[in-house]
GROMACS .gro file of C-alpha atoms in nm:
model
  437
    1MET     CA    1  -0.005   0.011   0.018
    2THR     CA    2   0.128   0.354  -0.099
    3THR     CA    3   0.241   0.563   0.185
    4LEU     CA    4   0.161   0.920   0.155
    5LEU     CA    5   0.284   1.249   0.301
    6GLY     CA    6  -0.045   1.455   0.379
    7ILE     CA    7  -0.034   1.845   0.340
    8ASP     CA    8  -0.329   1.982   0.488
    9ILE     CA    9  -0.350   2.385   0.418
   10GLY     CA   10  -0.661   2.549   0.567
   11SER     CA   11  -0.737   2.929   0.614
   12SER     CA   12  -0.488   2.972   0.915
   13SER     CA   13  -0.293   2.667   0.958
   14ILE     CA   14  -0.133   2.346   0.846
   15ILE     CA   15  -0.142   1.983   0.927
   16CYS     CA   16   0.084   1.692   0.788
   17GLY     CA   17   0.025   1.364   0.817
   18ILE     CA   18   0.116   1.012   0.749
   19LEU     CA   19  -0.130   0.792   0.534
   20LYS     CA   20  -0.109   0.464   0.426
   21GLY     CA   21  -0.475   0.444   0.244
   22LYS     CA   22  -0.768   0.644   0.440
   23THR     CA   23  -0.550   0.545   0.781
   24VAL     CA   24  -0.370   0.853   0.959
   25ILE     CA   25  -0.041   0.682   1.093
   26LYS     CA   26   0.113   0.982   1.238
   27GLU     CA   27  -0.007   1.370   1.272
   28SER     CA   28   0.163   1.664   1.310
   29PRO     CA   29   0.024   1.943   1.563
   30ARG     CA   30  -0.141   2.237   1.364
   31SER     CA   31   0.118   2.499   1.263
   32PHE     CA   32  -0.035   2.856   1.236
   33PHE     CA   33  -0.001   3.132   0.995
   34ARG     CA   34  -0.159   3.485   1.014
   35SER     CA   35  -0.398   3.637   0.791
   36LYS     CA   36  -0.373   4.038   0.760
   37HIS     CA   37  -0.712   4.197   0.790
   38SER     CA   38  -0.791   4.537   0.674
   39GLY     CA   39  -1.119   4.689   0.548
   40ASN     CA   40  -1.220   4.413   0.269
   41LYS     CA   41  -0.874   4.299   0.213
   42VAL     CA   42  -0.769   3.956   0.366
   43GLU     CA   43  -0.404   3.847   0.267
   44VAL     CA   44  -0.145   3.587   0.381
   45ALA     CA   45   0.223   3.677   0.366
   46PRO     CA   46   0.361   3.354   0.138
   47GLU     CA   47   0.692   3.318   0.353
   48THR     CA   48   0.493   3.245   0.633
   49VAL     CA   49   0.301   2.972   0.467
   50LEU     CA   50   0.624   2.815   0.375
   51LYS     CA   51   0.769   2.839   0.725
   52ALA     CA   52   0.487   2.726   0.891
   53LEU     CA   53   0.485   2.403   0.648
   54ALA     CA   54   0.820   2.332   0.736
   55GLU     CA   55   0.721   2.354   1.096
   56ALA     CA   56   0.461   2.100   1.057
   57ILE     CA   57   0.705   1.871   0.823
   58LYS     CA   58   0.943   1.882   1.075
   59ALA     CA   59   0.680   1.793   1.345
   60ILE     CA   60   0.699   1.441   1.157
   61GLY     CA   61   1.000   1.368   1.203
   62GLU     CA   62   1.226   1.118   0.950
   63ASP     CA   63   0.915   0.919   0.833
   64SER     CA   64   0.842   1.232   0.588
   65GLN     CA   65   1.143   1.139   0.423
   66LYS     CA   66   0.995   0.782   0.396
   67VAL     CA   67   0.699   0.845   0.179
   68ASP     CA   68   0.603   0.692  -0.156
   69ALA     CA   69   0.436   1.026  -0.247
   70ILE     CA   70   0.303   1.348  -0.118
   71ALA     CA   71  -0.054   1.505  -0.127
   72LEU     CA   72  -0.170   1.809  -0.107
   73ALA     CA   73  -0.487   1.980   0.003
   74THR     CA   74  -0.513   2.357   0.029
   75MET     CA   75  -0.780   2.649   0.093
   76CYS     CA   76  -0.899   2.795  -0.258
   77PRO     CA   77  -0.884   3.097  -0.367
   78ALA     CA   78  -0.561   3.191  -0.252
   79TRP     CA   79  -0.429   3.380  -0.519
   80CYS     CA   80  -0.064   3.468  -0.580
   81ALA     CA   81   0.160   3.595  -0.854
   82MET     CA   82   0.496   3.529  -0.887
   83ASP     CA   83   0.828   3.617  -1.090
   84LYS     CA   84   1.014   3.412  -1.321
   85ASP     CA   85   1.188   3.236  -1.009
   86GLY     CA   86   0.913   3.158  -0.872
   87LYS     CA   87   0.949   3.456  -0.597
   88ALA     CA   88   0.584   3.601  -0.488
   89LEU     CA   89   0.511   3.946  -0.643
   90THR     CA   90   0.162   3.963  -0.465
   91PRO     CA   91   0.056   3.838  -0.103
   92ILE     CA   92  -0.151   3.547  -0.087
   93VAL     CA   93  -0.528   3.674  -0.136
   94THR     CA   94  -0.732   3.440   0.022
   95HIS     CA   95  -1.115   3.330  -0.015
   96GLN     CA   96  -1.219   3.568   0.278
   97ASP     CA   97  -1.096   3.910   0.068
   98ARG     CA   98  -1.388   4.089  -0.067
   99ARG     CA   99  -1.207   4.395  -0.247
  100SER     CA  100  -1.309   4.335  -0.586
  101VAL     CA  101  -1.655   4.379  -0.582
  102ALA     CA  102  -1.603   4.674  -0.857
  103GLU     CA  103  -1.391   4.448  -1.075
  104ALA     CA  104  -1.665   4.141  -1.021
  105HIS     CA  105  -1.913   4.388  -1.176
  106GLU     CA  106  -1.749   4.484  -1.461
  107LEU     CA  107  -1.664   4.146  -1.553
  108GLU     CA  108  -2.005   4.026  -1.571
  109LYS     CA  109  -2.121   4.286  -1.763
  110LYS     CA  110  -1.813   4.229  -2.005
  111HIS     CA  111  -1.916   3.865  -2.049
  112GLY     CA  112  -2.316   3.858  -1.945
  113LYS     CA  113  -2.390   3.680  -1.607
  114ALA     CA  114  -2.573   3.411  -1.802
  115LYS     CA  115  -2.256   3.314  -2.060
  116HIS     CA  116  -2.034   3.355  -1.714
  117LEU     CA  117  -2.271   3.114  -1.512
  118ARG     CA  118  -2.240   2.887  -1.814
  119LEU     CA  119  -1.883   2.875  -1.884
  120VAL     CA  120  -1.713   2.905  -1.537
  121GLY     CA  121  -1.983   2.743  -1.314
  122CYS     CA  122  -2.046   3.043  -1.112
  123ARG     CA  123  -2.110   3.420  -1.134
  124PRO     CA  124  -1.780   3.614  -1.032
  125PHE     CA  125  -1.832   3.619  -0.667
  126PRO     CA  126  -1.511   3.804  -0.453
  127GLY     CA  127  -1.391   3.514  -0.270
  128GLY     CA  128  -1.533   3.250  -0.467
  129ILE     CA  129  -1.311   3.330  -0.760
  130SER     CA  130  -0.998   3.503  -0.831
  131SER     CA  131  -1.034   3.667  -1.171
  132THR     CA  132  -1.184   3.981  -0.986
  133THR     CA  133  -0.835   3.977  -0.766
  134TRP     CA  134  -0.671   3.989  -1.078
  135ALA     CA  135  -0.882   4.224  -1.225
  136TRP     CA  136  -0.813   4.453  -0.912
  137PHE     CA  137  -0.399   4.420  -0.920
  138ARG     CA  138  -0.406   4.491  -1.248
  139LYS     CA  139  -0.623   4.830  -1.227
  140HIS     CA  140  -0.495   4.947  -0.879
  141GLU     CA  141  -0.144   4.784  -0.861
  142PRO     CA  142  -0.019   4.674  -1.165
  143GLU     CA  143   0.354   4.723  -1.126
  144ARG     CA  144   0.343   4.395  -0.900
  145LEU     CA  145   0.185   4.224  -1.231
  146LYS     CA  146   0.486   4.360  -1.437
  147LYS     CA  147   0.706   4.054  -1.379
  148ALA     CA  148   0.417   3.831  -1.329
  149ASP     CA  149   0.552   3.532  -1.468
  150LEU     CA  150   0.292   3.252  -1.323
  151VAL     CA  151  -0.022   3.285  -1.134
  152GLY     CA  152  -0.217   3.071  -0.986
  153HIS     CA  153  -0.360   2.956  -0.617
  154LEU     CA  154  -0.182   2.833  -0.329
  155SER     CA  155  -0.081   2.502  -0.479
  156THR     CA  156   0.068   2.629  -0.757
  157TYR     CA  157   0.274   2.853  -0.580
  158LEU     CA  158   0.385   2.552  -0.333
  159HIS     CA  159   0.510   2.340  -0.624
  160ARG     CA  160   0.679   2.617  -0.767
  161HIS     CA  161   0.864   2.600  -0.435
  162MET     CA  162   0.887   2.254  -0.397
  163THR     CA  163   0.900   2.079  -0.716
  164GLY     CA  164   0.973   2.328  -0.987
  165ALA     CA  165   0.650   2.281  -1.148
  166ARG     CA  166   0.390   2.507  -1.332
  167VAL     CA  167   0.077   2.331  -1.202
  168THR     CA  168  -0.272   2.335  -1.087
  169ASP     CA  169  -0.603   2.085  -1.112
  170PRO     CA  170  -0.909   2.141  -1.225
  171SER     CA  171  -1.041   2.185  -0.860
  172CYS     CA  172  -0.801   2.506  -0.817
  173ALA     CA  173  -0.858   2.587  -1.195
  174SER     CA  174  -1.238   2.619  -1.154
  175PHE     CA  175  -1.176   2.884  -0.892
  176THR     CA  176  -1.000   3.088  -1.124
  177GLY     CA  177  -1.285   3.221  -1.310
  178LEU     CA  178  -1.073   3.224  -1.611
  179TYR     CA  179  -1.129   2.794  -1.631
  180HIS     CA  180  -1.388   2.641  -1.880
  181THR     CA  181  -1.478   2.459  -1.585
  182THR     CA  182  -1.812   2.290  -1.732
  183LYS     CA  183  -1.672   2.144  -2.024
  184PHE     CA  184  -1.294   2.051  -1.869
  185ALA     CA  185  -1.175   2.297  -2.219
  186GLY     CA  186  -0.882   2.447  -2.036
  187TRP     CA  187  -0.796   2.846  -1.975
  188LEU     CA  188  -1.050   3.039  -2.216
  189PRO     CA  189  -0.869   3.343  -2.406
  190GLU     CA  190  -1.154   3.563  -2.356
  191LEU     CA  191  -1.195   3.461  -2.007
  192TYR     CA  192  -0.819   3.558  -1.940
  193ARG     CA  193  -0.769   3.820  -2.164
  194ALA     CA  194  -1.075   4.017  -1.967
  195VAL     CA  195  -0.809   4.024  -1.671
  196GLY     CA  196  -0.495   4.150  -1.856
  197ALA     CA  197  -0.322   3.784  -1.834
  198ARG     CA  198  -0.147   3.589  -2.100
  199LYS     CA  199  -0.165   3.262  -2.148
  200SER     CA  200   0.196   3.165  -2.072
  201GLN     CA  201   0.105   3.321  -1.730
  202LEU     CA  202  -0.120   3.016  -1.625
  203PRO     CA  203  -0.023   2.654  -1.490
  204ASP     CA  204  -0.089   2.376  -1.660
  205VAL     CA  205  -0.412   2.164  -1.554
  206LEU     CA  206  -0.321   1.833  -1.421
  207GLU     CA  207  -0.578   1.567  -1.240
  208ALA     CA  208  -0.528   1.585  -0.883
  209ASP     CA  209  -0.326   1.277  -0.838
  210ALA     CA  210  -0.109   1.297  -1.133
  211ILE     CA  211   0.293   1.315  -1.053
  212ALA     CA  212   0.305   1.702  -1.127
  213GLY     CA  213   0.675   1.698  -1.015
  214ARG     CA  214   0.918   1.582  -0.769
  215ILE     CA  215   1.109   1.721  -0.470
  216THR     CA  216   1.393   1.918  -0.569
  217ALA     CA  217   1.733   1.965  -0.410
  218SER     CA  218   1.674   2.293  -0.254
  219ALA     CA  219   1.304   2.202  -0.124
  220ALA     CA  220   1.435   1.869   0.024
  221ARG     CA  221   1.705   2.081   0.224
  222LYS     CA  222   1.439   2.357   0.326
  223PHE     CA  223   1.157   2.167   0.413
  224GLY     CA  224   1.365   1.833   0.540
  225LEU     CA  225   1.198   1.593   0.295
  226ARG     CA  226   1.381   1.332   0.074
  227GLU     CA  227   1.493   1.464  -0.264
  228GLY     CA  228   1.274   1.337  -0.577
  229THR     CA  229   0.983   1.243  -0.396
  230PRO     CA  230   0.704   1.255  -0.610
  231MET     CA  231   0.443   1.497  -0.555
  232MET     CA  232   0.073   1.499  -0.691
  233THR     CA  233  -0.077   1.814  -0.804
  234GLY     CA  234  -0.328   1.814  -0.546
  235LEU     CA  235  -0.662   1.955  -0.479
  236ILE     CA  236  -0.873   2.198  -0.249
  237ASP     CA  237  -0.934   2.091   0.084
  238GLY     CA  238  -1.355   2.066   0.016
  239SER     CA  239  -1.266   1.811  -0.292
  240ALA     CA  240  -1.027   1.593  -0.019
  241GLY     CA  241  -1.321   1.588   0.194
  242MET     CA  242  -1.562   1.465  -0.076
  243LEU     CA  243  -1.323   1.169  -0.166
  244LEU     CA  244  -1.325   1.027   0.142
  245ALA     CA  245  -1.735   1.056   0.137
  246GLY     CA  246  -1.706   0.799  -0.167
  247ALA     CA  247  -1.748   1.068  -0.413
  248LYS     CA  248  -2.034   0.886  -0.590
  249VAL     CA  249  -2.260   1.075  -0.807
  250GLY     CA  250  -2.541   1.195  -0.610
  251GLN     CA  251  -2.363   1.179  -0.313
  252LEU     CA  252  -2.425   1.512  -0.050
  253PHE     CA  253  -2.123   1.605   0.217
  254ASN     CA  254  -2.187   1.855   0.498
  255VAL     CA  255  -1.946   2.028   0.632
  256CYS     CA  256  -2.091   2.189   0.966
  257GLY     CA  257  -1.842   2.427   1.163
  258SER     CA  258  -1.776   2.755   1.129
  259THR     CA  259  -1.913   2.819   0.806
  260ASP     CA  260  -2.141   2.537   0.677
  261VAL     CA  261  -2.050   2.409   0.332
  262LEU     CA  262  -2.292   2.165   0.141
  263ALA     CA  263  -2.189   1.985  -0.152
  264LEU     CA  264  -2.331   1.754  -0.417
  265CYS     CA  265  -2.113   1.514  -0.610
  266THR     CA  266  -2.230   1.509  -0.991
  267ASP     CA  267  -2.089   1.422  -1.361
  268LYS     CA  268  -2.359   1.671  -1.534
  269PRO     CA  269  -2.310   2.006  -1.379
  270GLN     CA  270  -2.613   2.230  -1.399
  271PRO     CA  271  -2.477   2.587  -1.292
  272HIS     CA  272  -2.691   2.812  -1.041
  273PRO     CA  273  -2.652   3.165  -0.987
  274LYS     CA  274  -2.687   3.049  -0.598
  275LEU     CA  275  -2.461   2.800  -0.592
  276LEU     CA  276  -2.063   2.748  -0.666
  277THR     CA  277  -2.012   2.446  -0.939
  278ARG     CA  278  -1.660   2.329  -0.970
  279ALA     CA  279  -1.463   2.057  -1.091
  280LEU     CA  280  -1.384   1.743  -0.826
  281GLY     CA  281  -1.024   1.761  -0.954
  282VAL     CA  282  -1.062   1.371  -1.046
  283ASP     CA  283  -1.247   1.163  -1.275
  284GLY     CA  284  -1.453   1.421  -1.480
  285LYS     CA  285  -1.679   1.486  -1.196
  286PHE     CA  286  -1.809   1.818  -1.038
  287LEU     CA  287  -1.920   1.965  -0.711
  288MET     CA  288  -2.209   2.205  -0.663
  289VAL     CA  289  -2.152   2.389  -0.320
  290GLY     CA  290  -2.365   2.571  -0.089
  291THR     CA  291  -2.230   2.755   0.122
  292LEU     CA  292  -2.355   2.963   0.483
  293ALA     CA  293  -2.022   3.165   0.540
  294ALA     CA  294  -2.097   3.174   0.903
  295VAL     CA  295  -2.260   2.943   1.106
  296ALA     CA  296  -2.030   2.862   1.477
  297SER     CA  297  -1.923   3.188   1.439
  298SER     CA  298  -2.173   3.376   1.461
  299LEU     CA  299  -2.347   3.153   1.716
  300TYR     CA  300  -2.044   3.208   1.959
  301TRP     CA  301  -2.002   3.551   1.869
  302TRP     CA  302  -2.310   3.577   2.058
  303ARG     CA  303  -2.215   3.388   2.352
  304GLU     CA  304  -1.916   3.616   2.357
  305GLN     CA  305  -2.139   3.908   2.364
  306ALA     CA  306  -2.469   3.804   2.588
  307TYR     CA  307  -2.335   3.442   2.762
  308PRO     CA  308  -2.008   3.514   2.884
  309GLY     CA  309  -2.034   3.329   3.222
  310ILE     CA  310  -2.167   2.981   3.021
  311PRO     CA  311  -1.862   2.750   3.001
  312VAL     CA  312  -1.806   2.715   2.546
  313LYS     CA  313  -1.831   2.320   2.650
  314GLU     CA  314  -2.225   2.378   2.813
  315PHE     CA  315  -2.331   2.647   2.544
  316PRO     CA  316  -2.426   2.394   2.247
  317GLU     CA  317  -2.679   2.234   2.504
  318LEU     CA  318  -2.866   2.533   2.526
  319LEU     CA  319  -2.867   2.563   2.104
  320HIS     CA  320  -3.003   2.225   2.092
  321LYS     CA  321  -3.259   2.293   2.356
  322LEU     CA  322  -3.374   2.662   2.178
  323ALA     CA  323  -3.369   2.440   1.811
  324ARG     CA  324  -3.604   2.221   1.993
  325ARG     CA  325  -3.863   2.475   2.062
  326GLY     CA  326  -3.826   2.654   1.726
  327ALA     CA  327  -3.923   2.959   1.625
  328LYS     CA  328  -4.177   3.044   1.942
  329ALA     CA  329  -3.847   3.073   2.117
  330SER     CA  330  -3.742   3.403   1.910
  331GLY     CA  331  -4.018   3.617   2.095
  332GLY     CA  332  -4.083   3.740   1.747
  333VAL     CA  333  -3.726   3.851   1.670
  334THR     CA  334  -3.568   3.740   1.286
  335PHE     CA  335  -3.207   3.679   1.171
  336ASP     CA  336  -3.048   3.806   0.847
  337PRO     CA  337  -2.771   3.517   0.859
  338TYR     CA  338  -2.473   3.741   0.677
  339MET     CA  339  -2.251   3.807   0.920
  340ALA     CA  340  -1.954   3.703   0.715
  341GLY     CA  341  -2.134   3.795   0.388
  342GLU     CA  342  -2.270   3.581   0.134
  343ARG     CA  343  -2.060   3.367  -0.091
  344THR     CA  344  -2.328   3.377  -0.358
  345SER     CA  345  -2.356   3.754  -0.367
  346ILE     CA  346  -2.128   4.031  -0.566
  347ASP     CA  347  -2.268   4.305  -0.322
  348GLN     CA  348  -2.179   4.167   0.004
  349LYS     CA  349  -2.489   4.149   0.226
  350SER     CA  350  -2.428   4.172   0.625
  351GLY     CA  351  -2.620   4.019   0.916
  352GLY     CA  352  -2.897   4.202   1.083
  353PHE     CA  353  -3.222   4.171   1.333
  354SER     CA  354  -3.545   4.267   1.294
  355GLY     CA  355  -3.829   4.268   1.577
  356ILE     CA  356  -3.635   4.344   1.856
  357THR     CA  357  -3.826   4.552   2.140
  358LEU     CA  358  -3.736   4.649   2.524
  359ALA     CA  359  -3.894   4.281   2.590
  360THR     CA  360  -3.632   4.150   2.372
  361GLN     CA  361  -3.410   3.909   2.594
  362ARG     CA  362  -3.077   3.781   2.489
  363GLU     CA  363  -3.217   3.399   2.438
  364HIS     CA  364  -3.496   3.558   2.171
  365ILE     CA  365  -3.144   3.694   1.984
  366LEU     CA  366  -2.982   3.363   1.993
  367SER     CA  367  -3.304   3.141   1.921
  368ALA     CA  368  -3.363   3.411   1.608
  369MET     CA  369  -2.977   3.344   1.498
  370ILE     CA  370  -3.062   2.963   1.507
  371GLU     CA  371  -3.433   2.966   1.334
  372GLY     CA  372  -3.208   3.217   1.031
  373LEU     CA  373  -2.949   2.958   1.001
  374ILE     CA  374  -3.141   2.659   0.985
  375THR     CA  375  -3.369   2.823   0.748
  376ALA     CA  376  -3.063   2.901   0.534
  377SER     CA  377  -2.957   2.586   0.525
  378ALA     CA  378  -3.304   2.406   0.428
  379ALA     CA  379  -3.283   2.631   0.151
  380ARG     CA  380  -3.009   2.456  -0.020
  381ILE     CA  381  -3.170   2.138  -0.045
  382PRO     CA  382  -3.458   2.240  -0.354
  383LEU     CA  383  -3.158   2.387  -0.540
  384MET     CA  384  -2.935   2.071  -0.520
  385MET     CA  385  -3.279   1.847  -0.596
  386ALA     CA  386  -3.300   2.074  -0.904
  387SER     CA  387  -2.982   1.993  -1.042
  388LYS     CA  388  -3.093   1.693  -1.245
  389THR     CA  389  -2.852   1.473  -1.064
  390GLU     CA  390  -3.005   1.176  -0.832
  391ILE     CA  391  -2.923   1.252  -0.499
  392LEU     CA  392  -2.841   0.962  -0.260
  393PRO     CA  393  -3.043   0.923   0.064
  394THR     CA  394  -2.724   0.891   0.259
  395VAL     CA  395  -2.563   1.199   0.361
  396ALA     CA  396  -2.193   1.224   0.472
  397VAL     CA  397  -2.144   1.496   0.759
  398SER     CA  398  -1.835   1.599   0.930
  399GLY     CA  399  -1.857   1.901   1.182
  400GLY     CA  400  -1.741   1.982   1.530
  401GLY     CA  401  -1.799   1.796   1.887
  402ASP     CA  402  -2.139   2.024   1.900
  403ARG     CA  403  -2.291   1.857   1.639
  404LEU     CA  404  -2.405   2.163   1.488
  405ASP     CA  405  -2.488   1.950   1.183
  406LYS     CA  406  -2.783   1.805   1.376
  407LEU     CA  407  -2.940   2.135   1.454
  408MET     CA  408  -2.870   2.268   1.095
  409ARG     CA  409  -3.065   2.008   0.918
  410ARG     CA  410  -3.381   1.975   1.142
  411ASP     CA  411  -3.612   2.161   0.857
  412TRP     CA  412  -3.430   1.957   0.533
  413PRO     CA  413  -3.719   1.867   0.324
  414GLY     CA  414  -3.711   1.520   0.283
  415LYS     CA  415  -3.609   1.189   0.436
  416TRP     CA  416  -3.211   1.145   0.509
  417LYS     CA  417  -3.010   0.940   0.684
  418PHE     CA  418  -2.654   1.057   0.778
  419ARG     CA  419  -2.328   0.885   0.849
  420ALA     CA  420  -2.017   1.072   1.007
  421VAL     CA  421  -1.680   1.098   0.848
  422THR     CA  422  -1.384   1.220   1.082
  423ASP     CA  423  -1.054   1.422   0.976
  424ALA     CA  424  -1.196   1.438   0.626
  425THR     CA  425  -0.932   1.658   0.451
  426MET     CA  426  -0.636   1.447   0.577
  427ARG     CA  427  -0.812   1.097   0.491
  428GLY     CA  428  -0.923   1.192   0.185
  429LEU     CA  429  -0.603   1.264   0.036
  430GLY     CA  430  -0.529   0.890   0.142
  431THR     CA  431  -0.759   0.797  -0.132
  432LEU     CA  432  -0.535   0.928  -0.399
  433THR     CA  433  -0.310   0.688  -0.559
  434PRO     CA  434  -0.019   0.873  -0.743
  435LYS     CA  435  -0.010   0.829  -1.131
  436GLU     CA  436   0.235   0.958  -1.393
  437ALA     CA  437   0.140   1.280  -1.590
   0.00000   0.00000   0.00000
């Protein structure tokens, strides 16, 4: 059985693990890096990711030098421009960034809403696509891009440093907004020229399980790896989780935590303006994704404001108690669940409450938040059902110990069964078998 070094890079931390199939033999502690928040801009200094990666690999020890191959899963979008030597010319602009709203409107006007949706699989949502970020830098910081030799997401940046390869996979390519996602038809000139890009600046698109390159001598020294170790192209973290869930056509996979992501695996994409349609990364499949940007983060924000005396471990009991009581517990208060914006809107919404009076108590507010989030969660099911894909009745679920997933699916229409999957991203990487490109 192939032994892999799995690398899982999220929004703020990196975990590395030794995998034999879907079994994690050894796993590093989280190695953290910081995002810089400035207004609607969210950036990560590229060198801090490299440093955190080296720390996570070091925590694995000598076992990291004994693996057959390396598998990579990353957050996305995480956009970065590089010079001819692979040095970053820009920060890594993450999926939390919202600076490019004006550019998004301009791109959609240029291409047409229906056409962009049909080709790319989604509308040009800031934070959900990186073409708007490229257009922003072209307009506001053109000097940074003058020496740009390669532009891509985090996986492309890491490969350039670790193997020298200029690659991405279909899942990350989908998030550029420059790729013909729905047909796997490569980079589209009308899309990349609209942001001032040249095809020579774009990475080669390989399947996620392809051996995209091998660890160079300099990378071996820097990261404590074995020179020549094969490294697969990799894919986005959500795709890795779907692989662990089975990635069968019709499979629903729900990850409920700070955000709530519901993904449907399909081989017949039906782009919808309220969903993100993107490539899985392997096997010619797609994911149709509905995301609630702030679930646990909204609820625990209110705990900090209104329930500072309740220990974090006891708070879930209150959440589930109020959810069982339903809307009557809210005292007529309602909640717009957009505390971190909306992933399928160009102009960002914000959270808000209505129906508040002098009689409103803290539990009314909390109940309203629960009900608003539950309603938003249930609203995604009809969108998935309209996809013309026959949906399997068993939903794979991954979440935290507070089991917010149980709360969030209270009002889902239809009859469902649920099975838990744990350590989904890391173990999902273990399903990949390296293949020669």
